[in-house]
């Protein structure tokens, strides 16, 4: 199925980077399928790594070396350069749509390496590609989230065992899947946001409100589409750790976001509002290229009345999700990820401008949560009895025997 999906890109896509990814990924997925059928014992592990090479490593290297990328990669790199030069990532008077920066100031961090090596040794400039740093942030967040979830909240819980390497294999399979491999190779700008949201949910599920708030602050300073996560994480913390924990986590997240956005808001308030909020919703001077025929976009195309209708439906969807969080707060990682995914899907479907590719974010959240919380193989009953007996055995002090 993945090979068929990838094979469609060289045929139907008008974007060069997508065609390159499709050709390479199709070969990788086909070879992975052959590996599964050829080696029963090692076929699964071999196929995952083959798929990763074909769908991630090869197209990413080719596109970085040839400069092929979606336009947002250049936008992020320019934002980093502008931040170094003028303290804000926004041009005061953009002359074309590619000069608009529709991201919050935190996204410029991934363009800073490019600004540092812009005038350096030619081979070193490849390290300034924003996709490499977006991918590093995404993978680092997933690794950190896995570590957080791996620490059991209750040491006396039943002993569980997992075959060695299973977690790494599942993670590699997720990264090699089209939902991650495609954006990682051609764009990557949404991946740090996704990784930070996964990390925030994992920290909230493990009763760590301050750390969850910090992860949320980083996510919310990248794109305002992360802001719905504030309500979901607050509801999860309130249910798992109490109202005080929810307030601490939310306070840290809001304060951190304000501190990250405030310098640009003071230096360039007009460009920030115009480019970050008006432009993505179809009310800016330049028409947004995010024009997939989703319900909100179709309504907005009907004129001012349609635009207001789309915004009304969008607000109603947000209220409905908020009410669901109040009436039935999520009790764990998977319900919280699902509730956030529903909220984001509602936003992307009903927004006056959007792309089908945006829906990969909620899909990835739901899939990752299920993989992260997948039940391990429970140890035999006798092993659990022995473990429980060992935990209950009194500690011998000094010379007592």
Tab-separated table of C-alpha atoms in Angstrom:
chain	number	residue	atom	x	y	z
A	1	UNK	CA	0.000	0.000	0.000
A	2	UNK	CA	2.797	2.425	0.866
A	3	UNK	CA	4.555	1.619	-2.418
A	4	UNK	CA	1.379	2.343	-4.386
A	5	UNK	CA	0.935	5.644	-2.540
A	6	UNK	CA	4.525	6.672	-3.256
A	7	UNK	CA	4.313	5.606	-6.899
A	8	UNK	CA	1.483	8.078	-7.474
A	9	UNK	CA	3.652	11.113	-6.738
A	10	UNK	CA	5.906	10.972	-9.835
A	11	UNK	CA	2.734	10.655	-11.922
A	12	UNK	CA	0.310	13.192	-10.449
A	13	UNK	CA	2.424	15.700	-8.506
A	14	UNK	CA	3.605	18.910	-10.123
A	15	UNK	CA	6.209	19.493	-7.385
A	16	UNK	CA	9.738	18.294	-8.122
A	17	UNK	CA	10.651	17.352	-4.512
A	18	UNK	CA	7.495	15.228	-4.245
A	19	UNK	CA	8.336	13.387	-7.446
A	20	UNK	CA	11.855	12.667	-6.210
A	21	UNK	CA	10.482	11.364	-2.914
A	22	UNK	CA	7.850	9.237	-4.645
A	23	UNK	CA	10.325	7.529	-6.962
A	24	UNK	CA	12.812	6.737	-4.195
A	25	UNK	CA	10.197	5.743	-1.622
A	26	UNK	CA	8.385	3.455	-4.048
A	27	UNK	CA	11.586	1.486	-4.670
A	28	UNK	CA	12.304	1.378	-0.944
A	29	UNK	CA	8.850	0.108	-0.018
A	30	UNK	CA	8.893	-2.540	-2.751
A	31	UNK	CA	12.291	-3.802	-1.605
A	32	UNK	CA	11.011	-3.828	1.969
A	33	UNK	CA	8.069	-5.998	0.929
A	34	UNK	CA	10.442	-8.428	-0.774
A	35	UNK	CA	12.547	-8.591	2.380
A	36	UNK	CA	9.531	-9.507	4.497
A	37	UNK	CA	8.605	-12.320	2.136
A	38	UNK	CA	12.163	-13.593	1.755
A	39	UNK	CA	13.451	-13.804	5.346
A	40	UNK	CA	11.081	-15.061	7.981
A	41	UNK	CA	13.386	-14.548	10.953
A	42	UNK	CA	14.933	-11.146	10.125
A	43	UNK	CA	12.602	-9.983	7.384
A	44	UNK	CA	10.631	-7.564	9.517
A	45	UNK	CA	13.657	-5.716	10.884
A	46	UNK	CA	15.438	-5.708	7.516
A	47	UNK	CA	12.326	-4.404	5.743
A	48	UNK	CA	11.957	-1.490	8.141
A	49	UNK	CA	15.513	-0.349	7.590
A	50	UNK	CA	15.232	-0.779	3.818
A	51	UNK	CA	12.048	1.286	3.822
A	52	UNK	CA	13.776	3.956	5.911
A	53	UNK	CA	16.695	4.144	3.511
A	54	UNK	CA	14.461	4.378	0.456
A	55	UNK	CA	11.800	6.703	1.864
A	56	UNK	CA	13.868	8.937	4.166
A	57	UNK	CA	17.639	8.794	3.808
A	58	UNK	CA	18.073	8.702	0.022
A	59	UNK	CA	15.502	11.367	-0.927
A	60	UNK	CA	16.571	13.635	1.941
A	61	UNK	CA	20.243	13.491	0.932
A	62	UNK	CA	19.423	13.996	-2.759
A	63	UNK	CA	17.126	16.940	-2.088
A	64	UNK	CA	19.520	18.617	0.346
A	65	UNK	CA	22.442	18.306	-2.063
A	66	UNK	CA	20.413	19.561	-5.037
A	67	UNK	CA	18.556	22.273	-3.143
A	68	UNK	CA	15.153	20.772	-3.871
A	69	UNK	CA	12.567	21.601	-1.213
A	70	UNK	CA	9.128	23.016	-0.637
A	71	UNK	CA	9.048	26.780	-0.406
A	72	UNK	CA	8.576	26.796	3.385
A	73	UNK	CA	12.133	25.523	3.879
A	74	UNK	CA	13.470	28.697	2.319
A	75	UNK	CA	11.004	30.737	4.367
A	76	UNK	CA	12.317	29.255	7.620
A	77	UNK	CA	15.931	29.784	6.594
A	78	UNK	CA	15.216	33.401	5.679
A	79	UNK	CA	13.445	33.854	9.020
A	80	UNK	CA	16.593	32.754	10.813
A	81	UNK	CA	18.726	35.159	8.802
A	82	UNK	CA	16.328	38.058	9.433
A	83	UNK	CA	16.259	37.294	13.145
A	84	UNK	CA	20.035	37.599	13.280
A	85	UNK	CA	20.049	40.853	11.317
A	86	UNK	CA	17.010	42.710	12.654
A	87	UNK	CA	15.763	40.783	15.683
A	88	UNK	CA	12.487	39.716	14.065
A	89	UNK	CA	11.777	37.128	11.325
A	90	UNK	CA	9.267	39.297	9.431
A	91	UNK	CA	9.882	41.537	6.456
A	92	UNK	CA	8.188	44.895	6.883
A	93	UNK	CA	7.019	45.033	3.258
A	94	UNK	CA	7.058	41.632	1.499
A	95	UNK	CA	6.987	41.877	-2.287
A	96	UNK	CA	5.862	38.323	-3.041
A	97	UNK	CA	4.057	35.494	-1.300
A	98	UNK	CA	7.345	33.628	-0.727
A	99	UNK	CA	8.551	36.583	1.351
A	100	UNK	CA	5.711	36.144	3.839
A	101	UNK	CA	6.603	34.307	7.074
A	102	UNK	CA	3.407	32.624	8.348
A	103	UNK	CA	5.069	31.223	11.473
A	104	UNK	CA	5.554	32.470	14.989
A	105	UNK	CA	9.083	33.619	15.941
A	106	UNK	CA	10.147	30.281	17.422
A	107	UNK	CA	10.273	28.700	13.969
A	108	UNK	CA	13.220	30.943	13.114
A	109	UNK	CA	15.381	28.814	15.409
A	110	UNK	CA	15.564	26.167	12.692
A	111	UNK	CA	16.874	28.763	10.261
A	112	UNK	CA	19.652	29.990	12.532
A	113	UNK	CA	22.158	27.269	11.502
A	114	UNK	CA	21.724	28.393	7.895
A	115	UNK	CA	22.396	31.982	8.912
A	116	UNK	CA	25.580	30.921	10.721
A	117	UNK	CA	27.046	28.955	7.794
A	118	UNK	CA	25.667	31.165	4.999
A	119	UNK	CA	29.064	32.677	4.203
A	120	UNK	CA	31.151	29.677	5.164
A	121	UNK	CA	32.811	26.808	3.329
A	122	UNK	CA	30.566	25.524	0.523
A	123	UNK	CA	30.164	21.905	1.753
A	124	UNK	CA	29.393	23.240	5.241
A	125	UNK	CA	26.396	25.159	3.920
A	126	UNK	CA	24.459	21.942	3.452
A	127	UNK	CA	24.339	21.676	7.241
A	128	UNK	CA	22.299	24.871	7.281
A	129	UNK	CA	19.346	23.177	5.584
A	130	UNK	CA	16.391	23.727	7.913
A	131	UNK	CA	15.047	20.223	7.226
A	132	UNK	CA	18.000	18.621	8.976
A	133	UNK	CA	17.356	20.571	12.176
A	134	UNK	CA	13.601	20.061	11.991
A	135	UNK	CA	14.212	16.327	11.662
A	136	UNK	CA	16.680	16.355	14.556
A	137	UNK	CA	14.170	18.173	16.781
A	138	UNK	CA	11.380	15.766	15.834
A	139	UNK	CA	13.457	12.651	16.448
A	140	UNK	CA	14.830	14.065	19.687
A	141	UNK	CA	11.318	14.782	20.971
A	142	UNK	CA	10.110	11.281	20.095
A	143	UNK	CA	13.134	9.780	21.854
A	144	UNK	CA	12.535	11.935	24.935
A	145	UNK	CA	8.828	11.052	24.953
A	146	UNK	CA	9.718	7.372	24.784
A	147	UNK	CA	12.060	7.765	27.750
A	148	UNK	CA	9.369	9.556	29.736
A	149	UNK	CA	6.765	6.908	29.012
A	150	UNK	CA	9.262	4.131	29.684
A	151	UNK	CA	9.602	5.229	33.316
A	152	UNK	CA	6.725	3.475	35.027
A	153	UNK	CA	4.634	5.693	37.267
A	154	UNK	CA	4.125	2.899	39.813
A	155	UNK	CA	7.093	0.686	40.638
A	156	UNK	CA	4.756	-1.918	42.163
A	157	UNK	CA	2.815	-2.349	38.918
A	158	UNK	CA	2.781	-5.814	37.317
A	159	UNK	CA	6.081	-6.859	35.772
A	160	UNK	CA	6.011	-6.490	32.016
A	161	UNK	CA	8.554	-7.593	29.521
A	162	UNK	CA	9.047	-6.545	25.944
A	163	UNK	CA	11.219	-8.294	23.383
A	164	UNK	CA	14.514	-6.468	23.076
A	165	UNK	CA	14.562	-3.971	20.226
A	166	UNK	CA	10.786	-3.998	19.642
A	167	UNK	CA	10.366	-0.349	20.643
A	168	UNK	CA	13.171	0.803	18.363
A	169	UNK	CA	11.774	-1.240	15.479
A	170	UNK	CA	8.295	0.205	15.917
A	171	UNK	CA	9.706	3.731	16.070
A	172	UNK	CA	11.767	3.160	12.940
A	173	UNK	CA	8.677	1.812	11.148
A	174	UNK	CA	6.750	4.953	12.076
A	175	UNK	CA	9.521	7.204	10.745
A	176	UNK	CA	9.745	5.180	7.518
A	177	UNK	CA	5.981	5.391	6.954
A	178	UNK	CA	4.732	7.881	4.342
A	179	UNK	CA	3.051	10.060	6.976
A	180	UNK	CA	6.499	10.968	8.381
A	181	UNK	CA	8.909	10.185	5.550
A	182	UNK	CA	7.332	12.519	2.995
A	183	UNK	CA	7.288	15.718	5.095
A	184	UNK	CA	10.680	14.875	6.589
A	185	UNK	CA	12.273	14.724	3.121
A	186	UNK	CA	10.551	17.593	1.306
A	187	UNK	CA	9.685	20.093	4.043
A	188	UNK	CA	9.893	19.100	7.685
A	189	UNK	CA	8.598	22.350	9.197
A	190	UNK	CA	5.588	20.699	10.876
A	191	UNK	CA	7.600	17.864	12.408
A	192	UNK	CA	9.129	19.809	15.356
A	193	UNK	CA	5.618	20.944	16.285
A	194	UNK	CA	4.366	17.359	16.178
A	195	UNK	CA	7.295	16.060	18.210
A	196	UNK	CA	6.856	18.725	20.892
A	197	UNK	CA	3.138	17.951	21.170
A	198	UNK	CA	3.939	14.251	21.604
A	199	UNK	CA	6.466	15.126	24.296
A	200	UNK	CA	4.022	17.434	26.099
A	201	UNK	CA	1.334	14.733	26.128
A	202	UNK	CA	3.813	12.145	27.413
A	203	UNK	CA	4.989	14.452	30.212
A	204	UNK	CA	1.406	15.275	31.198
A	205	UNK	CA	0.515	11.585	31.256
A	206	UNK	CA	3.400	11.038	33.694
A	207	UNK	CA	2.319	13.888	36.024
A	208	UNK	CA	5.106	16.338	35.108
A	209	UNK	CA	3.242	19.646	34.658
A	210	UNK	CA	6.185	22.065	34.512
A	211	UNK	CA	8.078	20.031	31.918
A	212	UNK	CA	4.862	19.578	29.912
A	213	UNK	CA	4.324	23.338	30.051
A	214	UNK	CA	7.820	23.993	28.740
A	215	UNK	CA	7.309	21.599	25.829
A	216	UNK	CA	3.987	23.280	25.080
A	217	UNK	CA	5.586	26.727	25.204
A	218	UNK	CA	8.108	25.672	22.574
A	219	UNK	CA	5.373	24.204	20.379
A	220	UNK	CA	3.096	27.233	20.750
A	221	UNK	CA	5.930	29.575	19.772
A	222	UNK	CA	6.315	27.773	16.432
A	223	UNK	CA	2.764	27.886	15.033
A	224	UNK	CA	-0.524	28.997	16.527
A	225	UNK	CA	-2.092	25.720	15.375
A	226	UNK	CA	-0.462	24.229	18.495
A	227	UNK	CA	-2.560	26.382	20.823
A	228	UNK	CA	-5.486	23.899	21.090
A	229	UNK	CA	-3.041	21.552	22.827
A	230	UNK	CA	-3.067	23.873	25.844
A	231	UNK	CA	-6.640	22.879	26.672
A	232	UNK	CA	-6.044	19.169	26.071
A	233	UNK	CA	-2.891	18.993	28.193
A	234	UNK	CA	-4.562	21.034	30.945
A	235	UNK	CA	-7.511	18.625	30.999
A	236	UNK	CA	-5.196	15.616	31.113
A	237	UNK	CA	-3.147	17.109	33.959
A	238	UNK	CA	-6.270	18.053	35.909
A	239	UNK	CA	-7.628	14.522	35.616
A	240	UNK	CA	-4.359	12.751	36.400
A	241	UNK	CA	-2.617	15.108	38.845
A	242	UNK	CA	-5.196	17.623	40.034
A	243	UNK	CA	-6.228	21.195	39.302
A	244	UNK	CA	-3.029	22.646	40.773
A	245	UNK	CA	-0.868	20.692	38.339
A	246	UNK	CA	-3.054	21.801	35.433
A	247	UNK	CA	-2.702	25.441	36.456
A	248	UNK	CA	1.088	25.141	36.825
A	249	UNK	CA	1.492	23.500	33.445
A	250	UNK	CA	-0.789	25.987	31.693
A	251	UNK	CA	0.905	28.935	33.397
A	252	UNK	CA	4.352	27.797	32.296
A	253	UNK	CA	3.128	27.228	28.738
A	254	UNK	CA	1.442	30.617	28.424
A	255	UNK	CA	4.333	32.499	30.039
A	256	UNK	CA	6.908	30.747	27.857
A	257	UNK	CA	4.926	31.467	24.681
A	258	UNK	CA	4.536	35.128	25.583
A	259	UNK	CA	8.266	35.484	26.273
A	260	UNK	CA	9.100	33.895	22.906
A	261	UNK	CA	6.662	35.997	20.886
A	262	UNK	CA	6.907	39.317	22.755
A	263	UNK	CA	10.148	40.652	21.158
A	264	UNK	CA	8.750	40.315	17.634
A	265	UNK	CA	5.372	41.633	18.772
A	266	UNK	CA	7.104	44.779	20.019
A	267	UNK	CA	9.494	45.186	17.083
A	268	UNK	CA	7.081	44.353	14.258
A	269	UNK	CA	3.477	44.142	15.507
A	270	UNK	CA	1.904	44.897	12.126
A	271	UNK	CA	3.878	42.345	10.058
A	272	UNK	CA	3.388	39.696	12.766
A	273	UNK	CA	-0.408	40.058	12.748
A	274	UNK	CA	-0.589	40.334	8.970
A	275	UNK	CA	1.685	37.406	8.151
A	276	UNK	CA	0.997	34.997	11.030
A	277	UNK	CA	-2.756	35.403	11.472
A	278	UNK	CA	-4.331	37.218	8.512
A	279	UNK	CA	-2.365	35.503	5.742
A	280	UNK	CA	-3.052	31.849	6.727
A	281	UNK	CA	-6.779	32.545	7.138
A	282	UNK	CA	-7.115	34.078	3.689
A	283	UNK	CA	-7.474	37.705	4.870
A	284	UNK	CA	-3.992	38.957	4.080
A	285	UNK	CA	-2.686	41.010	1.181
A	286	UNK	CA	-1.254	37.900	-0.459
A	287	UNK	CA	-3.320	34.836	-1.286
A	288	UNK	CA	-2.160	31.793	0.639
A	289	UNK	CA	-0.992	28.813	-1.452
A	290	UNK	CA	-2.778	26.495	1.020
A	291	UNK	CA	-5.801	26.011	-1.232
A	292	UNK	CA	-6.854	22.367	-0.986
A	293	UNK	CA	-10.625	21.931	-1.581
A	294	UNK	CA	-11.478	21.337	2.071
A	295	UNK	CA	-14.904	22.407	3.430
A	296	UNK	CA	-13.663	25.660	4.977
A	297	UNK	CA	-11.868	26.679	1.798
A	298	UNK	CA	-14.915	25.915	-0.351
A	299	UNK	CA	-17.055	28.073	1.930
A	300	UNK	CA	-14.516	30.916	1.906
A	301	UNK	CA	-14.508	30.900	-1.904
A	302	UNK	CA	-18.193	31.911	-1.844
A	303	UNK	CA	-17.262	35.388	-0.682
A	304	UNK	CA	-17.320	37.326	2.606
A	305	UNK	CA	-20.453	35.528	3.824
A	306	UNK	CA	-18.812	32.168	3.170
A	307	UNK	CA	-15.658	33.239	5.003
A	308	UNK	CA	-17.646	34.260	8.071
A	309	UNK	CA	-19.622	31.027	7.871
A	310	UNK	CA	-16.378	29.026	7.846
A	311	UNK	CA	-15.039	30.967	10.817
A	312	UNK	CA	-18.314	30.466	12.696
A	313	UNK	CA	-18.197	26.722	12.097
A	314	UNK	CA	-14.546	26.695	13.128
A	315	UNK	CA	-15.374	28.482	16.386
A	316	UNK	CA	-18.297	26.125	17.001
A	317	UNK	CA	-16.018	23.126	16.500
A	318	UNK	CA	-13.519	24.550	18.976
A	319	UNK	CA	-16.265	25.123	21.551
A	320	UNK	CA	-17.529	21.565	21.070
A	321	UNK	CA	-14.069	20.124	21.703
A	322	UNK	CA	-13.636	22.361	24.769
A	323	UNK	CA	-16.978	21.208	26.179
A	324	UNK	CA	-15.991	17.584	25.637
A	325	UNK	CA	-12.797	18.199	27.609
A	326	UNK	CA	-14.815	19.677	30.474
A	327	UNK	CA	-17.526	16.998	30.488
A	328	UNK	CA	-15.253	14.030	29.929
A	329	UNK	CA	-11.565	14.878	30.366
A	330	UNK	CA	-9.066	12.442	28.823
A	331	UNK	CA	-7.828	9.852	31.305
A	332	UNK	CA	-4.608	8.843	29.569
A	333	UNK	CA	-2.214	9.397	26.696
A	334	UNK	CA	-4.292	7.797	23.932
A	335	UNK	CA	-7.583	9.585	24.770
A	336	UNK	CA	-5.722	12.893	25.068
A	337	UNK	CA	-3.957	12.400	21.728
A	338	UNK	CA	-7.255	11.439	20.108
A	339	UNK	CA	-9.017	14.499	21.509
A	340	UNK	CA	-6.230	16.764	20.265
A	341	UNK	CA	-6.328	15.027	16.877
A	342	UNK	CA	-10.085	15.623	16.643
A	343	UNK	CA	-9.611	19.294	17.483
A	344	UNK	CA	-6.853	19.731	14.912
A	345	UNK	CA	-8.822	17.874	12.227
A	346	UNK	CA	-11.775	20.159	12.900
A	347	UNK	CA	-9.536	23.206	12.602
A	348	UNK	CA	-7.856	22.068	9.396
A	349	UNK	CA	-11.112	21.012	7.736
A	350	UNK	CA	-13.055	24.170	8.592
A	351	UNK	CA	-10.301	26.777	8.292
A	352	UNK	CA	-10.740	29.182	5.332
A	353	UNK	CA	-7.424	27.947	3.933
A	354	UNK	CA	-5.653	24.629	4.350
A	355	UNK	CA	-3.938	21.663	2.779
A	356	UNK	CA	-4.620	17.960	2.826
A	357	UNK	CA	-1.070	17.529	4.111
A	358	UNK	CA	-1.992	19.270	7.366
A	359	UNK	CA	-4.087	16.228	8.306
A	360	UNK	CA	-0.893	14.202	8.681
A	361	UNK	CA	-0.302	15.910	12.044
A	362	UNK	CA	-3.428	14.578	13.821
A	363	UNK	CA	-2.985	11.176	12.188
A	364	UNK	CA	0.574	10.994	13.452
A	365	UNK	CA	-0.480	12.012	16.971
A	366	UNK	CA	-3.070	9.237	17.206
A	367	UNK	CA	-0.815	6.572	15.702
A	368	UNK	CA	2.165	7.536	17.860
A	369	UNK	CA	0.106	7.473	21.062
A	370	UNK	CA	-1.124	3.959	20.342
A	371	UNK	CA	2.347	2.714	19.531
A	372	UNK	CA	3.811	4.386	22.630
A	373	UNK	CA	1.174	2.940	24.944
A	374	UNK	CA	0.864	-0.453	23.253
A	375	UNK	CA	0.558	-3.106	25.978
A	376	UNK	CA	3.751	-4.993	26.536
A	377	UNK	CA	3.775	-8.749	26.803
A	378	UNK	CA	2.809	-9.472	30.414
A	379	UNK	CA	5.192	-11.710	32.318
A	380	UNK	CA	3.867	-15.122	33.454
A	381	UNK	CA	1.805	-15.169	36.643
A	382	UNK	CA	4.521	-17.000	38.595
A	383	UNK	CA	7.047	-14.255	37.699
A	384	UNK	CA	4.697	-11.593	38.944
A	385	UNK	CA	4.145	-13.447	42.222
A	386	UNK	CA	7.909	-13.742	42.718
A	387	UNK	CA	8.385	-10.049	41.917
A	388	UNK	CA	5.603	-9.038	44.283
A	389	UNK	CA	7.070	-11.223	47.021
A	390	UNK	CA	10.481	-9.673	46.523
A	391	UNK	CA	9.014	-6.180	46.763
A	392	UNK	CA	7.150	-7.049	49.987
A	393	UNK	CA	10.086	-8.809	51.669
A	394	UNK	CA	11.377	-6.819	54.677
A	395	UNK	CA	14.786	-5.230	54.358
A	396	UNK	CA	17.461	-6.808	56.595
A	397	UNK	CA	19.355	-4.272	58.657
A	398	UNK	CA	22.789	-4.707	60.139
A	399	UNK	CA	23.444	-8.254	61.327
A	400	UNK	CA	19.790	-9.418	61.417
A	401	UNK	CA	19.257	-12.686	59.590
